C-alpha cells in the first residue's frame, strides 16, 4: 500500500511515528513536508518542519521539547549573544546547526532542497520518503498589529518570539503563488492508495502545502481516499496555538469547523476525538465521513492506534 | 609611539601578548594580520590567523593548543562525521564556528574583511588595531609530490592534514599578485615609529603579507626601523614546521639565513636567541644590526622581555 501524508512539524512527525508502527511490512510512506516555516538565519537555510520529521523518525529528536536535537549543546547560541548577533529568540543548538550548514552548503553548490533532503535522510533513515512540498522558496508571514503598529512578521517570529500572543490578521505564504511542487510530489499523490492529513496545523502547515499551485487539485483529483485527523480537541488545539491562525482565516477552533474548512472536495474522511463525538453528525452533514476515536498522541502505541483508525476509515471510504 | 607588527598565527599572537606588556601607556599597536591561511569550509570563511590573534589577545584562546577557543565543544564536528561531510582533519569547534558564521554573514551582506574584523574585535577588545593584510581573497597553496603524484594542495591541507610530512616544492600565495592592501595598512606602515616582524613563519605568514603588492615596498620605504625576531633557534623552528617551507624557497633553517632572506633592504635589526650568538657576526655582515637575547616565549613575562629587546634594538637603530 502506498500512503501519502502531508506533514507539518511536531504533530505531523509524532503522527508519522505512529503510522510507521501501524502499517504492514512493504507499505510505503511518502511524506510531503511543509517548508513554509523555513527561515534564513545566520546566512543558513533552516527547515524546521523537515528537520523535525527527520529527527523524530530518525531517533535524533529532543523528546521533551519535540523539536531540535537530543544531547544538544548550545555553544554557538552563547557566542552569538556575546557577538550581539540575533535573533536571540530562535533556538538553534550546535548539533542542529550542523544540519543547516550541510543543507546550506549543498544548496549553494546547486542541489535542490529535495535533493538535499534526500541526502540528509541517508544519515537519518527515517523509514519514509520525505519530500519537501516545493524546491522553491516559500516563507509564511503573518500580518499583525502591536505596539509597533501594523506590520508583517515572519511566521517564526510570530510563533516563537511573540508566542502568537497578538492576533494574526492574515497568513501570507510568501512565494507560494509561484512555487512549483517538488519533483515527485504530484506523482506520489496520484499514485497513492491512501492520503492522510495528520493532526498538523490546518493553516500554516497543511494549508501551506495545499497553497502550492497544483497540490490541492492533485489531492482532490486523487483516486485514493483522503482522511484527516483533527488537531482540535474540545475546542482547543492539542498543541501549539492553531486557534490564532484559524481565526485569521475565519475558521472557528473546533473539530467540525476544521473539517468544513478543508471541505468535502478535499476530504473523504475525518477523525475527531471521542470527546468531540457530538461533532460527527455535523461533519457527515458536510459530506465527509466521520468517526470519533481517541486522538491524543500520548505515546507511540496510542498514536499507532490513531493511524490504524485513519487507515480503517480510508478502507471504509474506498469500499 | 606607533608600533606596527606583521603577524601570523600562534607565534605572532603570543609575541603580541608580550608586546602589549612591554609598551608604554598611550603607545598604539597596529597588527597587520596574515590571511593567506584562510580557507573556505562548510561554505564559511575561516581566517585562522586573524582569529588566533583575536582570541589570544582577547582572552578566548585555548592556551594548550594555541589555536581555537577555550571551553570549546565539538558537537558540529561529531555531526559532520555522521553526515559524512569533511574535511575531518580540520578542527572547528562549536564556539569557533560562531565566529565564522558571523564573519561569513557579514561578508555576504557586503562588508569587507577589514570591516568584519573590526566588528568582531568590538567583542574581543584585543587591545591592538587588527587589520587583515588585504580584503581580497588570498589563499596559500603548496606544490607537493606524494603517492597521488605531483599536485597542489591548500596550505591548511599541507600543514594540518599532511603535517608537512612531504617536501613543499613551491609555496603559491594564490591571489596575492592582484590583491590590494586593506585600507589602513600602507598608512599604518608609513606612520609607524617601529615596525616589528614577530617570530612568525617567514614564508607562509610574514612572507605572504609581504607578497601583497605594495606592502614590502612600504616597509622598505618606511622611516621607522624594522626589527625582526628569529623564529629559528639552534637550526630548528621553535614551533611548527617552518623548515619545510623554508626549504621550498631555498632558505636554510637557521637564524642567519632567515635574516638574509628578509634582507637588509627590509630589515634594520634582527634578534637571535642566545644559543645562536655565533650567528650575530654573519647577520651584521649582511648589513643588519643583530643582538642575541633569550627568544623562548615560555610565558608572558619572557615574551615581554623579547618585545623590550626588539624595541630597544629599534631605538638603537633610530639613534
Coordinates of C-alpha atoms in Angstrom, one line a residue:
Chain A
X1 CA 0.0 0.0 0.0
X2 CA 1.2 3.5 -0.9
X3 CA 0.4 6.0 1.8
X4 CA 1.0 9.7 1.3
X5 CA 0.9 12.1 4.3
X6 CA 1.1 15.9 4.2
X7 CA 3.0 16.9 7.4
X8 CA 3.9 19.9 9.4
X9 CA 6.4 19.8 12.3
X10 CA 5.9 18.3 15.8
X11 CA 2.3 17.0 15.4
X12 CA 3.0 15.6 12.0
X13 CA 6.2 14.0 13.0
X14 CA 4.7 12.3 16.0
X15 CA 1.8 11.1 14.0
X16 CA 4.2 9.6 11.4
X17 CA 6.0 7.7 14.1
X18 CA 2.7 6.1 15.0
X19 CA 1.8 5.5 11.3
X20 CA 5.1 3.6 10.8
X21 CA 4.0 1.2 13.6
X22 CA 0.6 0.9 12.1
X23 CA 1.4 -0.1 8.5
X24 CA 2.1 -3.5 7.2
X25 CA 5.6 -4.6 6.0
X26 CA 6.0 -3.5 2.4
X27 CA 3.8 -0.5 2.7
X28 CA 5.4 2.7 1.5
X29 CA 5.0 6.0 3.2
X30 CA 5.7 9.2 1.3
X31 CA 5.7 12.4 3.4
X32 CA 5.2 15.8 1.7
X33 CA 6.7 18.2 4.2
X34 CA 5.8 21.8 4.8
X35 CA 8.6 24.3 4.1
X36 CA 6.5 27.4 4.8
X37 CA 8.1 27.8 8.2
X38 CA 11.6 27.8 6.7
X39 CA 13.7 30.7 7.7
X40 CA 17.2 32.1 6.8
X41 CA 19.3 32.6 9.9
X42 CA 22.9 33.4 10.1
X43 CA 23.1 33.0 6.4
X44 CA 21.9 29.4 6.6
X45 CA 18.7 27.8 5.4
X46 CA 16.7 26.4 8.3
X47 CA 13.8 24.0 7.6
X48 CA 12.2 23.3 11.0
X49 CA 9.4 21.0 9.8
X50 CA 11.6 18.9 7.6
X51 CA 14.1 18.6 10.3
X52 CA 11.5 17.7 13.0
X53 CA 10.2 14.9 10.8
X54 CA 13.8 13.7 10.0
X55 CA 15.0 13.9 13.6
X56 CA 11.8 12.4 15.1
X57 CA 11.7 9.4 12.7
X58 CA 15.4 9.0 12.7
X59 CA 15.8 8.9 16.5
X60 CA 17.6 12.2 17.0
X61 CA 14.8 14.4 18.3
X62 CA 14.7 16.0 21.7
X63 CA 11.6 14.2 23.0
X64 CA 10.8 16.7 25.7
X65 CA 10.6 19.8 23.5
X66 CA 9.5 18.0 20.3
X67 CA 11.9 19.9 18.2
X68 CA 15.7 20.1 18.0
X69 CA 18.3 17.5 18.8
X70 CA 18.9 15.2 21.7
X71 CA 22.1 15.6 23.6
X72 CA 22.3 19.1 22.2
X73 CA 24.9 21.7 23.2
X74 CA 24.4 25.5 22.9
X75 CA 27.9 27.0 22.4
X76 CA 27.0 28.9 19.2
X77 CA 24.0 30.5 20.8
X78 CA 26.1 31.7 23.7
X79 CA 28.7 33.0 21.3
X80 CA 26.1 34.8 19.2
X81 CA 24.9 36.6 22.3
X82 CA 28.5 37.7 23.0
X83 CA 28.8 39.0 19.5
X84 CA 25.4 40.7 19.9
X85 CA 24.1 38.9 16.8
X86 CA 20.5 37.8 16.9
X87 CA 17.8 36.6 16.8
X88 CA 18.1 35.5 20.4
X89 CA 14.5 34.1 20.3
X90 CA 15.2 31.3 17.9
X91 CA 16.8 28.3 19.5
X92 CA 19.4 26.6 17.3
X93 CA 21.6 24.2 19.1
X94 CA 25.1 23.2 17.9
X95 CA 24.1 19.8 16.5
X96 CA 21.1 21.3 14.8
X97 CA 23.5 23.9 13.2
X98 CA 25.4 21.1 11.5
X99 CA 22.3 20.1 9.6
X100 CA 21.7 23.7 8.5
X101 CA 25.4 24.0 7.5
X102 CA 25.3 20.8 5.4
X103 CA 22.0 21.9 3.8
X104 CA 23.1 25.4 3.0
X105 CA 26.4 24.2 1.6
X106 CA 24.6 21.8 -0.7
X107 CA 22.1 24.4 -1.8
X108 CA 24.9 26.8 -2.6
X109 CA 26.5 24.0 -4.7
X110 CA 23.4 23.9 -6.8
X111 CA 21.4 21.0 -5.4
X112 CA 17.7 21.4 -4.9
X113 CA 16.1 21.2 -1.5
X114 CA 14.5 17.9 -2.3
X115 CA 18.0 16.5 -3.3
X116 CA 19.4 17.9 -0.1
X117 CA 16.6 16.4 2.0
X118 CA 17.2 13.0 0.3
X119 CA 20.9 13.3 1.1
X120 CA 20.3 14.2 4.8
X121 CA 17.9 11.3 5.0
X122 CA 20.7 8.9 4.1
X123 CA 22.0 9.5 7.5
X124 CA 18.7 9.7 9.4
X125 CA 17.0 6.7 7.7
X126 CA 13.5 8.0 8.7
X127 CA 11.8 4.9 7.2
X128 CA 9.7 7.2 5.0
X129 CA 10.3 9.0 1.7
X130 CA 10.5 12.7 2.8
X131 CA 9.9 15.3 0.0
X132 CA 9.6 19.0 0.6
X133 CA 6.4 20.4 -0.8
X134 CA 8.5 22.6 -3.1
X135 CA 12.1 23.3 -4.0
X136 CA 11.1 26.9 -4.4
X137 CA 11.4 29.4 -1.5
X138 CA 8.2 29.8 0.4
X139 CA 8.1 31.6 3.7
X140 CA 4.9 32.2 5.6
X141 CA 4.5 35.7 7.0
X142 CA 1.8 36.9 9.4
X143 CA 0.2 40.3 9.5
X144 CA -0.3 41.7 13.0
X145 CA -0.8 45.0 14.8
X146 CA 1.0 45.5 18.0
X147 CA 2.7 48.4 19.8
X148 CA 4.9 48.8 16.8
X149 CA 1.8 49.4 14.7
X150 CA 0.5 47.3 11.8
X151 CA 3.3 45.1 10.3
X152 CA 4.2 41.8 8.8
X153 CA 6.5 39.4 10.6
X154 CA 7.9 36.0 9.6
X155 CA 5.9 33.2 10.9
X156 CA 8.7 32.1 13.2
X157 CA 8.8 35.5 14.7
X158 CA 5.1 35.3 15.3
X159 CA 5.2 31.8 16.6
X160 CA 8.4 31.6 18.6
X161 CA 9.2 35.2 19.5
X162 CA 5.7 36.6 20.0
X163 CA 4.1 33.3 21.1
X164 CA 1.1 34.2 18.9
X165 CA 0.1 36.5 21.7
X166 CA -1.3 39.1 19.3
X167 CA -4.0 38.3 16.8
X168 CA -2.9 37.1 13.4
X169 CA -4.8 39.3 10.9
X170 CA -3.6 37.4 7.8
X171 CA -1.4 34.5 7.0
X172 CA 0.6 35.1 3.8
X173 CA 2.6 32.2 2.4
X174 CA 5.1 34.4 0.5
X175 CA 6.3 32.8 -2.7
X176 CA 3.6 30.1 -2.6
X177 CA 1.7 31.5 -5.6
X178 CA 4.7 31.0 -7.9
X179 CA 6.1 27.9 -6.3
X180 CA 6.1 24.5 -8.1
X181 CA 5.6 21.2 -6.3
X182 CA 8.9 19.4 -5.8
X183 CA 9.7 16.6 -8.2
X184 CA 7.7 13.5 -7.0
X185 CA 5.0 15.3 -5.1
X186 CA 2.2 15.2 -7.6
X187 CA 3.3 11.7 -8.8
X188 CA 3.2 10.4 -5.2
X189 CA -0.3 11.9 -4.7
X190 CA -1.6 10.5 -7.9
X191 CA -0.2 7.0 -7.2
X192 CA -1.3 6.9 -3.6
X193 CA -3.7 4.3 -2.1
X194 CA -4.4 6.5 0.9
X195 CA -3.8 10.2 1.5
X196 CA -3.6 11.3 5.2
X197 CA -3.7 14.7 6.7
X198 CA -2.1 14.3 10.2
X199 CA -3.2 16.4 13.1
X200 CA -0.9 19.2 12.0
X201 CA -1.8 22.9 11.9
X202 CA -4.5 23.2 9.2
X203 CA -3.5 26.7 8.2
X204 CA 0.3 27.2 8.5
X205 CA 1.3 23.5 8.0
X206 CA -1.1 21.6 5.8
X207 CA -2.7 24.8 4.5
X208 CA 0.7 26.0 3.2
X209 CA 1.3 22.7 1.5
X210 CA -2.1 22.9 -0.2
X211 CA -1.3 26.5 -1.2
X212 CA 1.4 25.4 -3.6
X213 CA -0.3 25.5 -7.0
X214 CA -1.2 22.0 -8.2
X215 CA -1.1 20.2 -4.8
X216 CA -4.7 20.9 -3.6
X217 CA -6.0 19.9 -7.1
X218 CA -3.9 16.8 -7.1
X219 CA -5.2 15.7 -3.7
X220 CA -8.8 16.5 -4.8
X221 CA -8.4 14.6 -8.0
X222 CA -6.6 11.6 -6.5
X223 CA -8.4 8.3 -6.7
X224 CA -7.2 7.5 -3.1
X225 CA -9.4 8.3 -0.2
X226 CA -8.2 11.4 1.8
X227 CA -8.6 11.1 5.5
X228 CA -7.7 13.7 8.1
X229 CA -7.3 13.8 11.8
X230 CA -8.5 16.7 13.8
X231 CA -5.8 18.8 15.5
X232 CA -8.5 20.4 17.6
X233 CA -9.9 18.6 20.6
X234 CA -12.7 20.1 22.7
X235 CA -12.4 23.5 21.1
X236 CA -8.7 23.9 21.6
X237 CA -5.6 22.9 19.7
X238 CA -3.9 19.8 21.3
X239 CA -0.6 21.5 21.0
X240 CA 0.5 24.9 19.8
X241 CA -1.6 27.9 19.0
X242 CA -3.6 26.8 16.0
X243 CA -6.6 28.8 17.2
X244 CA -4.7 32.0 16.5
X245 CA -4.1 31.2 12.9
X246 CA -7.5 29.6 12.4
X247 CA -9.1 32.9 13.5
X248 CA -7.0 34.7 10.8
X249 CA -8.7 32.7 8.1
X250 CA -12.1 33.0 9.7
X251 CA -12.4 29.4 10.9
X252 CA -13.7 28.5 14.4
X253 CA -11.5 26.4 16.6
X254 CA -13.5 23.2 16.5
X255 CA -13.0 19.8 15.0
X256 CA -16.1 20.3 12.8
X257 CA -15.1 23.7 11.6
X258 CA -11.6 22.5 10.5
X259 CA -13.2 19.6 8.6
X260 CA -15.5 22.1 6.8
X261 CA -12.5 24.3 6.2
X262 CA -10.8 21.5 4.3
X263 CA -14.1 20.7 2.7
X264 CA -15.7 17.7 1.1
X265 CA -13.9 18.3 -2.3
X266 CA -10.7 17.5 -0.4
X267 CA -11.6 15.3 2.5
X268 CA -13.3 11.9 2.3
X269 CA -12.9 11.1 5.9
X270 CA -12.3 12.9 9.2
X271 CA -11.4 11.6 12.6
X272 CA -12.5 13.6 15.7
X273 CA -11.6 12.8 19.3
X274 CA -14.0 10.8 21.4
X275 CA -14.8 13.9 23.4
X276 CA -16.0 15.6 20.2
X277 CA -18.4 12.8 19.2
X278 CA -21.2 15.3 19.0
X279 CA -19.4 16.8 16.0
X280 CA -19.7 13.6 13.9
X281 CA -23.2 14.4 12.6
X282 CA -22.2 17.9 11.6
X283 CA -19.1 16.7 9.7
X284 CA -21.1 14.0 8.0
X285 CA -23.8 16.6 7.0
X286 CA -20.9 18.4 5.2
X287 CA -20.4 15.2 3.1
X288 CA -17.4 13.9 5.0
X289 CA -17.4 10.5 6.6
X290 CA -16.6 11.0 10.2
X291 CA -15.6 8.8 13.2
X292 CA -14.8 9.6 16.8
X293 CA -11.8 7.8 18.3
X294 CA -9.2 8.7 20.9
X295 CA -6.9 11.3 19.3
X296 CA -4.3 12.1 22.0
X297 CA -0.8 11.1 20.8
X298 CA 0.2 10.3 24.3
X299 CA 2.7 7.7 23.3
X300 CA 3.6 5.7 20.2
X301 CA 1.1 2.9 20.7
X302 CA -1.7 5.4 21.2
X303 CA -0.6 7.2 18.0
X304 CA -0.4 3.9 16.1
X305 CA -4.0 3.3 17.1
X306 CA -5.0 6.7 15.6
X307 CA -3.2 5.8 12.4
X308 CA -5.0 2.5 12.3
X309 CA -8.3 4.2 12.7
X310 CA -7.4 6.6 9.9
X311 CA -6.4 3.7 7.6
X312 CA -9.6 1.8 8.6
X313 CA -11.7 4.9 7.7
X314 CA -9.9 5.1 4.4
X315 CA -10.7 1.5 3.7
X316 CA -14.3 2.1 4.5
X317 CA -14.4 5.1 2.2
X318 CA -12.8 3.0 -0.6
X319 CA -15.3 0.1 -0.1
Chain B
X1 CA 54.7 55.5 19.9
X2 CA 53.1 53.9 17.0
X3 CA 54.1 50.3 16.6
X4 CA 53.2 48.1 13.6
X5 CA 53.6 44.4 13.7
X6 CA 53.1 41.9 10.8
X7 CA 51.7 38.7 12.4
X8 CA 50.9 35.2 11.5
X9 CA 49.0 32.9 13.9
X10 CA 50.2 31.2 17.1
X11 CA 53.8 32.6 17.3
X12 CA 52.7 36.1 16.2
X13 CA 49.8 36.2 18.7
X14 CA 51.9 35.1 21.6
X15 CA 54.5 37.7 20.7
X16 CA 51.8 40.4 20.6
X17 CA 50.7 39.4 24.1
X18 CA 54.2 40.1 25.3
X19 CA 54.4 43.3 23.3
X20 CA 51.3 44.6 24.9
X21 CA 53.0 44.1 28.3
X22 CA 56.2 45.8 27.1
X23 CA 54.8 49.0 25.6
X24 CA 54.1 52.3 27.5
X25 CA 50.6 53.6 28.2
X26 CA 49.5 55.5 25.2
X27 CA 51.5 53.5 22.7
X28 CA 49.5 52.2 19.8
X29 CA 49.9 48.8 18.3
X30 CA 48.6 48.1 14.8
X31 CA 48.7 44.4 13.7
X32 CA 48.7 43.6 10.0
X33 CA 47.4 40.0 10.0
X34 CA 48.2 37.3 7.5
X35 CA 45.1 36.0 5.7
X36 CA 47.0 33.6 3.4
X37 CA 46.0 30.6 5.5
X38 CA 42.3 31.5 5.1
X39 CA 40.1 28.6 3.9
X40 CA 36.5 28.2 3.0
X41 CA 34.9 25.3 4.9
X42 CA 31.3 24.3 5.0
X43 CA 30.5 27.4 3.0
X44 CA 32.1 29.7 5.6
X45 CA 35.1 31.9 5.5
X46 CA 37.6 30.8 8.1
X47 CA 40.6 33.1 9.0
X48 CA 42.8 31.1 11.3
X49 CA 45.5 33.7 11.8
X50 CA 43.2 36.7 12.4
X51 CA 41.2 34.5 14.9
X52 CA 44.2 33.3 16.7
X53 CA 45.4 36.9 17.3
X54 CA 41.9 38.0 18.3
X55 CA 41.3 35.0 20.6
X56 CA 44.8 35.2 22.2
X57 CA 44.7 38.9 22.9
X58 CA 41.0 38.8 23.8
X59 CA 41.3 36.1 26.4
X60 CA 39.4 33.4 24.5
X61 CA 42.2 31.2 23.2
X62 CA 42.7 27.6 24.1
X63 CA 46.1 28.0 25.8
X64 CA 47.2 24.4 25.4
X65 CA 46.8 24.1 21.7
X66 CA 47.5 27.7 20.9
X67 CA 44.5 27.9 18.4
X68 CA 40.8 27.6 18.8
X69 CA 38.6 28.5 21.7
X70 CA 38.7 27.8 25.4
X71 CA 35.8 25.8 26.9
X72 CA 35.1 24.5 23.4
X73 CA 32.5 21.9 22.5
X74 CA 32.7 19.7 19.4
X75 CA 29.1 18.9 18.5
X76 CA 29.2 20.1 15.0
X77 CA 32.3 18.1 14.2
X78 CA 30.7 15.0 15.5
X79 CA 27.6 15.7 13.4
X80 CA 29.6 16.3 10.3
X81 CA 31.2 12.9 10.7
X82 CA 27.7 11.4 11.0
X83 CA 26.7 13.2 7.8
X84 CA 29.9 12.0 6.1
X85 CA 30.9 15.7 5.4
X86 CA 34.5 16.6 5.6
X87 CA 37.2 17.7 5.9
X88 CA 37.7 15.6 9.1
X89 CA 41.2 16.8 9.5
X90 CA 40.4 20.4 10.2
X91 CA 39.3 21.1 13.8
X92 CA 36.5 23.6 14.1
X93 CA 34.8 23.7 17.5
X94 CA 31.3 25.0 18.0
X95 CA 32.4 28.3 19.6
X96 CA 34.8 28.9 16.8
X97 CA 32.1 28.1 14.3
X98 CA 30.1 31.1 15.7
X99 CA 32.9 33.4 14.6
X100 CA 33.0 32.0 11.1
X101 CA 29.2 32.3 10.9
X102 CA 29.1 35.9 11.9
X103 CA 32.1 36.7 9.6
X104 CA 30.5 34.9 6.6
X105 CA 27.1 36.5 7.2
X106 CA 28.7 40.0 7.3
X107 CA 30.8 39.3 4.2
X108 CA 27.7 38.1 2.3
X109 CA 26.0 41.3 3.4
X110 CA 28.7 43.3 1.6
X111 CA 31.1 44.2 4.4
X112 CA 34.8 43.9 3.7
X113 CA 37.0 41.6 5.7
X114 CA 38.6 44.5 7.5
X115 CA 35.2 45.9 8.4
X116 CA 34.2 42.4 9.7
X117 CA 37.4 42.1 11.6
X118 CA 36.8 45.4 13.3
X119 CA 33.3 44.4 14.2
X120 CA 34.5 41.1 15.7
X121 CA 37.1 43.0 17.7
X122 CA 34.3 45.1 19.3
X123 CA 33.7 41.9 21.3
X124 CA 37.2 40.7 21.7
X125 CA 38.9 44.0 22.6
X126 CA 42.3 42.7 21.7
X127 CA 44.0 46.0 22.8
X128 CA 45.5 46.4 19.3
X129 CA 44.1 47.5 16.0
X130 CA 43.9 44.4 13.9
X131 CA 43.8 44.8 10.1
X132 CA 43.9 41.9 7.7
X133 CA 46.7 42.3 5.1
X134 CA 44.1 42.5 2.4
X135 CA 40.4 42.5 1.9
X136 CA 40.9 40.4 -1.3
X137 CA 41.0 36.7 -1.3
X138 CA 44.4 35.2 -1.0
X139 CA 44.9 31.5 -0.2
X140 CA 48.3 30.0 0.0
X141 CA 48.8 26.7 -1.8
X142 CA 51.6 24.2 -1.7
X143 CA 53.0 22.1 -4.5
X144 CA 53.9 18.6 -3.4
X145 CA 54.6 15.2 -4.8
X146 CA 53.3 12.2 -2.9
X147 CA 51.7 8.8 -3.7
X148 CA 49.0 10.7 -5.5
X149 CA 51.6 12.2 -7.8
X150 CA 52.5 15.9 -8.3
X151 CA 49.7 18.1 -7.1
X152 CA 48.9 21.4 -5.4
X153 CA 47.1 21.4 -2.0
X154 CA 45.7 24.2 0.1
X155 CA 48.2 25.3 2.8
X156 CA 45.9 24.0 5.5
X157 CA 45.8 20.6 3.9
X158 CA 49.6 20.6 3.8
X159 CA 50.0 21.8 7.3
X160 CA 47.2 20.3 9.2
X161 CA 46.3 17.1 7.3
X162 CA 49.7 16.1 5.9
X163 CA 51.6 17.6 8.8
X164 CA 54.2 18.9 6.3
X165 CA 55.5 15.4 6.1
X166 CA 56.3 15.6 2.4
X167 CA 58.5 18.3 1.0
X168 CA 57.0 21.5 -0.1
X169 CA 58.2 22.1 -3.7
X170 CA 56.7 25.6 -4.0
X171 CA 54.6 28.0 -2.0
X172 CA 52.0 29.7 -4.1
X173 CA 50.0 32.6 -2.5
X174 CA 47.1 32.3 -4.9
X175 CA 45.5 35.8 -5.5
X176 CA 48.3 37.7 -3.8
X177 CA 49.6 39.2 -7.1
X178 CA 46.3 41.0 -7.7
X179 CA 45.4 41.7 -4.1
X180 CA 45.4 45.2 -2.7
X181 CA 46.5 46.1 0.9
X182 CA 43.5 46.6 3.1
X183 CA 42.5 50.2 3.9
X184 CA 44.9 51.5 6.6
X185 CA 47.7 49.0 6.0
X186 CA 50.0 51.2 4.0
X187 CA 49.1 54.3 6.1
X188 CA 49.9 52.5 9.3
X189 CA 53.3 51.4 7.9
X190 CA 54.1 54.8 6.7
X191 CA 53.2 56.4 10.0
X192 CA 54.9 53.9 12.3
X193 CA 57.7 54.7 14.7
X194 CA 58.7 51.0 14.9
X195 CA 57.9 48.1 12.6
X196 CA 58.2 44.6 14.1
X197 CA 58.4 41.2 12.5
X198 CA 57.4 38.8 15.2
X199 CA 58.9 35.2 15.3
X200 CA 56.2 34.1 12.8
X201 CA 56.7 31.8 9.9
X202 CA 58.9 33.9 7.5
X203 CA 57.4 32.2 4.4
X204 CA 53.8 31.4 4.8
X205 CA 53.0 34.1 7.4
X206 CA 55.1 37.2 7.1
X207 CA 56.2 36.2 3.6
X208 CA 52.6 36.2 2.4
X209 CA 51.9 39.6 3.9
X210 CA 54.9 41.0 2.1
X211 CA 53.7 39.3 -1.1
X212 CA 50.7 41.7 -1.3
X213 CA 51.8 44.3 -3.8
X214 CA 52.8 47.5 -2.1
X215 CA 53.4 46.1 1.4
X216 CA 57.0 45.1 1.0
X217 CA 57.9 48.4 -0.6
X218 CA 56.0 50.3 2.1
X219 CA 58.0 48.5 4.8
X220 CA 61.3 49.1 3.0
X221 CA 60.4 52.8 2.4
X222 CA 59.2 53.4 6.0
X223 CA 61.1 55.9 8.0
X224 CA 60.7 53.6 11.1
X225 CA 63.3 51.0 11.9
X226 CA 62.2 47.4 11.1
X227 CA 63.2 44.8 13.6
X228 CA 62.6 41.1 13.4
X229 CA 62.8 38.2 15.8
X230 CA 64.1 34.9 14.6
X231 CA 61.6 32.0 14.6
X232 CA 64.5 29.7 14.3
X233 CA 66.6 28.7 17.3
X234 CA 69.5 26.3 17.0
X235 CA 68.7 25.3 13.4
X236 CA 65.1 24.4 14.1
X237 CA 61.8 26.2 14.2
X238 CA 60.7 26.9 17.8
X239 CA 57.2 25.7 16.9
X240 CA 55.6 24.3 13.7
X241 CA 57.3 23.1 10.6
X242 CA 58.9 26.3 9.2
X243 CA 61.9 24.3 8.0
X244 CA 59.7 22.6 5.4
X245 CA 58.5 25.8 3.8
X246 CA 61.9 27.5 4.1
X247 CA 63.4 24.7 2.1
X248 CA 60.8 25.3 -0.6
X249 CA 62.1 28.9 -1.1
X250 CA 65.7 27.7 -0.9
X251 CA 66.5 29.1 2.6
X252 CA 68.5 27.2 5.1
X253 CA 66.8 26.7 8.5
X254 CA 69.0 29.0 10.6
X255 CA 68.6 32.3 12.3
X256 CA 71.1 33.9 10.0
X257 CA 69.7 32.5 6.8
X258 CA 66.2 33.9 7.6
X259 CA 67.7 37.3 8.3
X260 CA 69.5 37.2 5.0
X261 CA 66.2 36.0 3.3
X262 CA 64.4 39.1 4.6
X263 CA 67.5 41.1 3.6
X264 CA 68.9 44.5 4.6
X265 CA 66.6 46.4 2.3
X266 CA 63.8 45.3 4.6
X267 CA 65.4 44.6 8.0
X268 CA 67.3 47.1 10.1
X269 CA 67.6 44.9 13.2
X270 CA 67.4 41.2 14.0
X271 CA 67.2 39.3 17.2
X272 CA 68.6 35.8 17.5
X273 CA 68.4 33.5 20.5
X274 CA 71.3 33.5 23.0
X275 CA 72.2 30.0 21.7
X276 CA 72.7 31.4 18.2
X277 CA 75.1 34.1 19.4
X278 CA 77.6 32.8 16.9
X279 CA 75.2 34.0 14.1
X280 CA 75.4 37.7 15.1
X281 CA 78.5 38.4 13.2
X282 CA 77.1 36.9 10.0
X283 CA 73.9 38.8 10.2
X284 CA 75.7 42.1 10.8
X285 CA 78.0 41.3 7.9
X286 CA 74.8 41.3 5.8
X287 CA 74.1 44.9 6.9
X288 CA 71.6 44.1 9.6
X289 CA 72.2 45.1 13.2
X290 CA 71.9 42.0 15.4
X291 CA 71.7 41.1 19.0
X292 CA 71.4 37.7 20.8
X293 CA 68.8 37.6 23.6
X294 CA 66.6 34.8 25.1
X295 CA 64.0 34.1 22.4
X296 CA 61.8 31.4 24.0
X297 CA 58.2 32.6 24.6
X298 CA 57.9 30.4 27.6
X299 CA 55.5 32.8 29.3
X300 CA 54.2 36.3 29.0
X301 CA 57.0 38.0 31.1
X302 CA 59.6 36.2 29.0
X303 CA 57.8 37.3 25.8
X304 CA 57.6 40.9 27.1
X305 CA 61.3 40.7 27.6
X306 CA 61.8 39.8 23.9
X307 CA 59.5 42.6 22.9
X308 CA 61.5 45.1 25.0
X309 CA 64.7 43.8 23.4
X310 CA 63.2 44.4 20.0
X311 CA 62.0 47.9 20.9
X312 CA 65.5 48.6 22.4
X313 CA 67.2 47.5 19.2
X314 CA 64.8 49.7 17.2
X315 CA 65.7 52.7 19.3
X316 CA 69.4 51.9 18.8
X317 CA 68.9 51.7 15.0
X318 CA 67.0 55.0 15.1
X319 CA 69.6 56.8 17.2

